[in-house]
Short mmCIF file of C-alpha atoms in Angstrom, two decimals:
data_model
loop_
_atom_site.label_atom_id
_atom_site.label_comp_id
_atom_site.label_asym_id
_atom_site.label_seq_id
_atom_site.Cartn_x
_atom_site.Cartn_y
_atom_site.Cartn_z
CA MET A 1 -16.85 -26.14 24.89
CA LEU A 2 -14.00 -23.63 24.96
CA ILE A 3 -11.78 -25.89 22.84
CA LYS A 4 -14.55 -26.34 20.29
CA LYS A 5 -15.08 -22.60 20.14
CA ILE A 6 -11.36 -21.95 19.59
CA LEU A 7 -11.16 -24.60 16.88
CA LYS A 8 -14.23 -23.15 15.18
CA GLN A 9 -12.69 -19.68 15.09
CA ILE A 10 -9.41 -21.00 13.72
CA CYS A 11 -11.24 -23.07 11.10
CA ASP A 12 -13.23 -20.02 10.01
CA GLY A 13 -9.93 -18.22 9.59
CA ILE A 14 -8.47 -21.12 7.61
CA CYS A 15 -11.45 -21.09 5.25
CA ALA A 16 -11.05 -17.36 4.68
CA GLY A 17 -7.29 -17.71 4.11
CA LEU A 18 -7.88 -20.54 1.64
CA LEU A 19 -10.30 -18.41 -0.40
CA ILE A 20 -7.96 -15.42 -0.41
CA THR A 21 -5.15 -17.65 -1.69
CA VAL A 22 -7.45 -18.82 -4.48
CA GLY A 23 -8.02 -15.15 -5.29
CA CYS A 24 -4.25 -14.69 -5.43
CA CYS A 25 -3.98 -17.58 -7.88
CA VAL A 26 -6.56 -16.20 -10.29
CA PHE A 27 -4.95 -12.75 -10.18
CA LEU A 28 -1.51 -14.24 -10.91
CA ALA A 29 -2.99 -16.28 -13.74
CA CYS A 30 -4.39 -13.08 -15.30
CA LYS A 31 -1.07 -11.20 -15.15
CA ASP A 32 -1.50 -9.90 -18.73
CA ILE A 33 -5.05 -8.64 -18.13
CA LYS A 34 -4.93 -7.47 -14.53
CA TRP A 35 -8.39 -5.92 -14.48
CA VAL A 36 -9.92 -9.33 -15.14
CA GLY A 37 -7.91 -10.89 -12.32
CA ALA A 38 -8.88 -8.02 -10.00
CA ILE A 39 -12.59 -8.57 -10.66
CA LEU A 40 -12.35 -12.34 -10.28
CA PHE A 41 -10.48 -11.89 -6.98
CA SER A 42 -13.79 -10.58 -5.62
CA VAL A 43 -15.11 -14.16 -5.60
CA ALA A 44 -12.98 -14.78 -2.51
CA LEU A 45 -14.47 -11.97 -0.40
CA LEU A 46 -17.98 -12.61 -1.69
CA THR A 47 -17.80 -16.20 -0.47
CA ILE A 48 -16.28 -15.12 2.84
CA CYS A 49 -19.12 -12.65 3.41
CA TYR A 50 -21.84 -15.13 2.43
CA LYS A 51 -20.42 -17.94 4.56
CA GLY A 52 -19.41 -15.77 7.52
CA TYR A 53 -15.77 -16.84 7.55
CA SER A 54 -13.20 -14.95 9.59
CA LEU A 55 -10.98 -12.69 7.51
CA TYR A 56 -8.88 -10.33 9.63
CA THR A 57 -9.06 -7.41 7.20
CA GLY A 58 -12.82 -7.80 6.93
CA ARG A 59 -13.47 -7.92 10.68
CA ILE A 60 -10.98 -5.48 12.25
CA GLY A 61 -12.99 -2.42 11.18
CA PHE A 62 -15.89 -3.45 13.42
CA ILE A 63 -13.91 -3.84 16.63
CA LEU A 64 -14.93 -0.40 17.94
CA GLU A 65 -18.59 -1.42 18.07
CA ASN A 66 -17.78 -4.95 19.26
CA PHE A 67 -15.00 -4.28 21.74
CA ASN A 68 -15.22 -7.33 23.94
CA LYS A 69 -13.15 -10.39 24.78
CA ASP A 70 -15.02 -12.77 22.50
CA TYR A 71 -14.71 -10.55 19.43
CA ILE A 72 -11.01 -9.87 20.02
CA SER A 73 -10.20 -13.55 20.57
CA GLY A 74 -12.17 -14.48 17.44
CA LEU A 75 -10.32 -11.81 15.49
CA LEU A 76 -6.87 -13.03 16.56
CA LEU A 77 -7.68 -16.73 16.18
CA GLY A 78 -9.13 -15.96 12.77
CA LEU A 79 -5.87 -14.22 11.84
CA LEU A 80 -3.98 -17.33 12.94
CA GLY A 81 -6.20 -19.38 10.64
CA ASN A 82 -5.56 -16.91 7.80
CA VAL A 83 -1.80 -17.36 8.25
CA ILE A 84 -2.02 -21.17 8.35
CA ALA A 85 -4.15 -21.40 5.20
CA THR A 86 -2.15 -18.95 3.09
CA ALA A 87 1.12 -20.69 4.04
CA VAL A 88 -0.07 -24.25 3.42
CA VAL A 89 -2.14 -23.59 0.30
CA GLY A 90 0.44 -21.17 -1.08
CA ILE A 91 3.26 -23.72 -0.77
CA ALA A 92 1.07 -26.36 -2.41
CA VAL A 93 0.32 -24.01 -5.34
CA GLN A 94 4.03 -23.15 -5.58
CA TYR A 95 4.84 -26.74 -6.51
CA ALA A 96 1.63 -27.56 -8.35
CA ILE A 97 1.64 -24.57 -10.76
CA PRO A 98 5.21 -23.45 -11.57
CA ASP A 99 3.98 -20.57 -13.74
CA LEU A 100 2.23 -18.97 -10.79
CA TYR A 101 5.36 -19.48 -8.70
CA GLU A 102 7.47 -17.48 -11.15
CA THR A 103 4.93 -14.66 -11.40
CA ALA A 104 4.50 -14.46 -7.64
CA SER A 105 8.27 -14.45 -7.09
CA ALA A 106 8.67 -11.44 -9.38
CA ILE A 107 5.80 -9.56 -7.73
CA CYS A 108 7.13 -10.21 -4.22
CA ALA A 109 10.67 -9.21 -5.16
CA ALA A 110 9.34 -5.90 -6.49
CA LYS A 111 7.38 -5.29 -3.31
CA LEU A 112 10.41 -5.88 -1.08
CA MET A 113 12.95 -4.04 -3.24
CA GLN A 114 11.06 -1.06 -4.60
CA GLN A 115 8.81 0.04 -1.75
CA GLN A 116 9.91 2.15 1.19
CA TRP A 117 8.38 1.21 4.55
CA TRP A 118 6.16 4.29 4.66
CA GLN A 119 4.90 3.59 1.15
CA THR A 120 3.95 0.08 2.22
CA LEU A 121 2.19 1.43 5.31
CA ILE A 122 0.16 3.95 3.32
CA ARG A 123 -0.80 1.31 0.76
CA GLY A 124 -1.95 -0.90 3.61
CA ILE A 125 -4.01 1.92 5.12
CA MET A 126 -5.78 2.64 1.83
CA CYS A 127 -6.56 -1.04 1.37
CA GLY A 128 -7.96 -1.17 4.92
CA VAL A 129 -10.36 1.67 4.13
CA LEU A 130 -11.69 -0.13 1.06
CA MET A 131 -11.99 -3.45 2.85
CA TYR A 132 -14.11 -1.82 5.54
CA VAL A 133 -16.29 -0.17 2.88
CA ALA A 134 -16.82 -3.48 1.09
CA VAL A 135 -17.83 -5.42 4.20
CA ALA A 136 -19.83 -2.57 5.78
CA ILE A 137 -21.99 -2.17 2.67
CA TYR A 138 -22.60 -5.90 2.61
CA LYS A 139 -23.55 -5.96 6.32
CA GLU A 140 -25.70 -2.84 6.35
CA LYS A 141 -27.31 -2.95 2.91
CA LYS A 142 -27.14 -6.67 2.15
CA SER A 143 -25.52 -5.65 -1.12
CA ILE A 144 -22.47 -7.06 -2.92
CA VAL A 145 -21.84 -3.78 -4.76
CA GLY A 146 -19.16 -2.73 -2.25
CA VAL A 147 -17.27 -5.98 -2.74
CA LEU A 148 -17.52 -5.92 -6.54
CA PHE A 149 -16.09 -2.41 -6.71
CA ALA A 150 -13.83 -2.04 -3.66
CA ILE A 151 -11.79 -5.20 -4.26
CA PRO A 152 -10.80 -4.43 -7.89
CA VAL A 153 -10.12 -0.82 -6.88
CA PHE A 154 -7.62 -1.72 -4.17
CA ILE A 155 -5.89 -4.30 -6.39
CA LEU A 156 -5.59 -2.10 -9.46
CA SER A 157 -4.50 0.86 -7.31
CA GLY A 158 -1.56 -1.13 -5.96
CA PHE A 159 -2.74 -1.08 -2.34
CA GLU A 160 -1.50 -3.81 0.01
CA HIS A 161 -3.72 -6.48 1.52
CA SER A 162 -1.92 -8.36 4.30
CA ILE A 163 -3.61 -11.76 3.86
CA ALA A 164 -3.26 -11.64 0.07
CA ASP A 165 0.41 -10.71 0.47
CA MET A 166 0.86 -13.79 2.67
CA GLY A 167 -0.53 -15.84 -0.20
CA TYR A 168 1.75 -14.20 -2.77
CA PHE A 169 4.85 -14.72 -0.63
CA ALA A 170 3.95 -18.36 0.01
CA ILE A 171 3.26 -19.05 -3.68
CA GLY A 172 6.48 -17.24 -4.64
CA GLY A 173 8.55 -19.11 -2.06
CA VAL A 174 9.66 -15.89 -0.39
CA TYR A 175 10.50 -16.52 3.27
CA SER A 176 12.77 -13.96 4.93
CA ALA A 177 12.94 -11.55 7.84
CA LYS A 178 12.28 -8.69 5.43
CA ALA A 179 9.16 -10.42 4.12
CA PHE A 180 8.03 -11.05 7.71
CA GLY A 181 8.43 -7.38 8.57
CA PHE A 182 6.66 -6.37 5.37
CA ILE A 183 3.62 -8.47 6.25
CA TRP A 184 3.35 -7.03 9.77
CA LEU A 185 3.67 -3.50 8.40
CA VAL A 186 0.80 -4.19 6.01
CA ILE A 187 -1.28 -5.70 8.85
CA LEU A 188 -0.74 -2.47 10.80
CA GLY A 189 -1.74 -0.39 7.77
CA ASN A 190 -4.85 -2.49 7.13
CA THR A 191 -5.84 -2.13 10.79
CA VAL A 192 -5.44 1.65 10.84
CA GLY A 193 -7.22 2.06 7.51
CA ALA A 194 -10.18 -0.11 8.48
CA LEU A 195 -10.71 1.95 11.66
CA ILE A 196 -10.68 5.41 10.04
CA LEU A 197 -14.29 5.56 8.82
CA PRO A 198 -15.89 3.94 11.91
CA ALA A 199 -13.83 6.19 14.21
CA LEU A 200 -14.96 9.31 12.32
CA ALA A 201 -18.55 8.04 12.48
CA LEU A 202 -18.31 7.73 16.27
CA VAL A 203 -16.92 11.26 16.54
CA GLY A 204 -19.76 12.54 14.39
CA LYS A 205 -22.35 10.78 16.55
CA ASP A 206 -20.76 12.25 19.69
CA ILE A 207 -20.87 15.78 18.26
CA LYS A 208 -24.51 15.32 17.19
CA LYS A 209 -25.42 13.98 20.62
CA LYS A 210 -23.82 16.96 22.35
CA ALA A 211 -25.60 19.36 19.99
CA GLN A 212 -28.96 17.71 20.71
CA GLY A 213 -28.24 17.90 24.45
CA LYS A 214 -27.55 21.63 24.16
CA GLU A 215 -30.81 22.14 22.26
CA SER A 216 -32.74 20.32 24.98
CA ILE A 217 -31.18 22.61 27.61
CA ASP A 218 -31.93 25.77 25.63
CA LEU A 219 -35.54 24.76 24.95
CA PRO A 220 -36.93 25.40 28.50
CA MET A 221 -35.28 28.81 28.52
CA ALA A 222 -36.97 29.62 25.23
CA LEU A 223 -40.30 28.52 26.69
CA PHE A 224 -39.64 30.64 29.76
CA ASP A 225 -38.95 33.66 27.57
CA GLU A 226 -42.13 33.06 25.60
CA ASN A 227 -44.15 32.74 28.83
CA SER A 228 -42.61 35.94 30.08
CA GLN A 229 -43.65 37.74 26.91
CA ASP A 230 -47.16 36.33 27.23
CA LYS A 231 -47.39 37.55 30.81
CA ALA A 232 -46.21 41.01 29.73
CA ASP A 233 -48.84 41.11 26.97
CA ILE A 234 -51.55 40.05 29.43
CA ALA A 235 -50.47 42.77 31.89
CA ILE A 236 -50.64 45.43 29.16
CA ALA A 237 -54.07 44.19 28.07
CA ASP A 238 -55.32 44.30 31.69
CA GLU A 239 -54.03 47.81 32.09
CA GLN A 240 -55.81 48.90 28.93
CA VAL A 241 -59.05 47.32 30.13
CA LEU A 242 -58.77 49.08 33.50
CA ASN A 243 -58.15 52.40 31.80
CA ALA A 244 -61.16 51.87 29.58
CA VAL A 245 -63.34 50.99 32.60
CA GLY A 246 -62.03 54.04 34.46
CA ALA A 247 -62.83 56.29 31.54
CA THR A 248 -66.34 54.83 31.33
CA CYS A 249 -66.91 55.47 35.03
CA GLU A 250 -65.80 59.08 34.71
CA ILE A 251 -68.20 59.65 31.83
CA GLN A 252 -71.02 58.11 33.86
CA GLU A 253 -70.28 60.39 36.83
CA VAL A 254 -70.36 63.47 34.59
CA ASN A 255 -73.69 62.43 33.21
CA ASP A 256 -75.05 61.87 36.70
CA GLU A 257 -74.01 65.38 37.77
CA LYS A 258 -75.81 66.81 34.81
#
């Protein structure tokens, strides 16, 4: 059973990696009209969401609410599947479609030569934020709006998606220590970015919970104060009644004397 479970998780990752590589291909094919390629890239994540495949950048943002051994193992095995698929499919595309190979080579060379490490990290973080938004909207609202907008936004903004970058490097035939380091830096950025919004949400919930706890503590005191005021009002009323009765008795005594 354990072996079957592991294989299933890896296969889910392979399926997701395959679809992301297809997205890379369509974006490379639309190099002259990038906005079209960016929109069509969304097909990959839409299919992944509908089919429930394991894409690292789509799942890492939910680890805080699913922090357990099964989720973590599924996440890592899914990442392994992502790597396998992007490498194998990317190499196949490299030889099958030479035009895409040339375009990918140029893009990858620019990434490695023109970006400083901190620029790559920030681009990865921003992509992670958008990936979490896309998947969270789909999960919570059952809507594809997040995917249709977030994916083109991160692509056209120049943000870095680790699994897509694996596909580009494989298609472009770029295999080097620098490329390896680049990919891991983007994975780190994607991870940090995907955790920003859920972490802030948890902090907000904690603050709200503490505020509600304080209100519940203050409430009995407020009731006590109100009761105290009621008791004081009753005491004053009683005193007034006694005074009125006393005055009535005095008048009666005077009348009796007369």
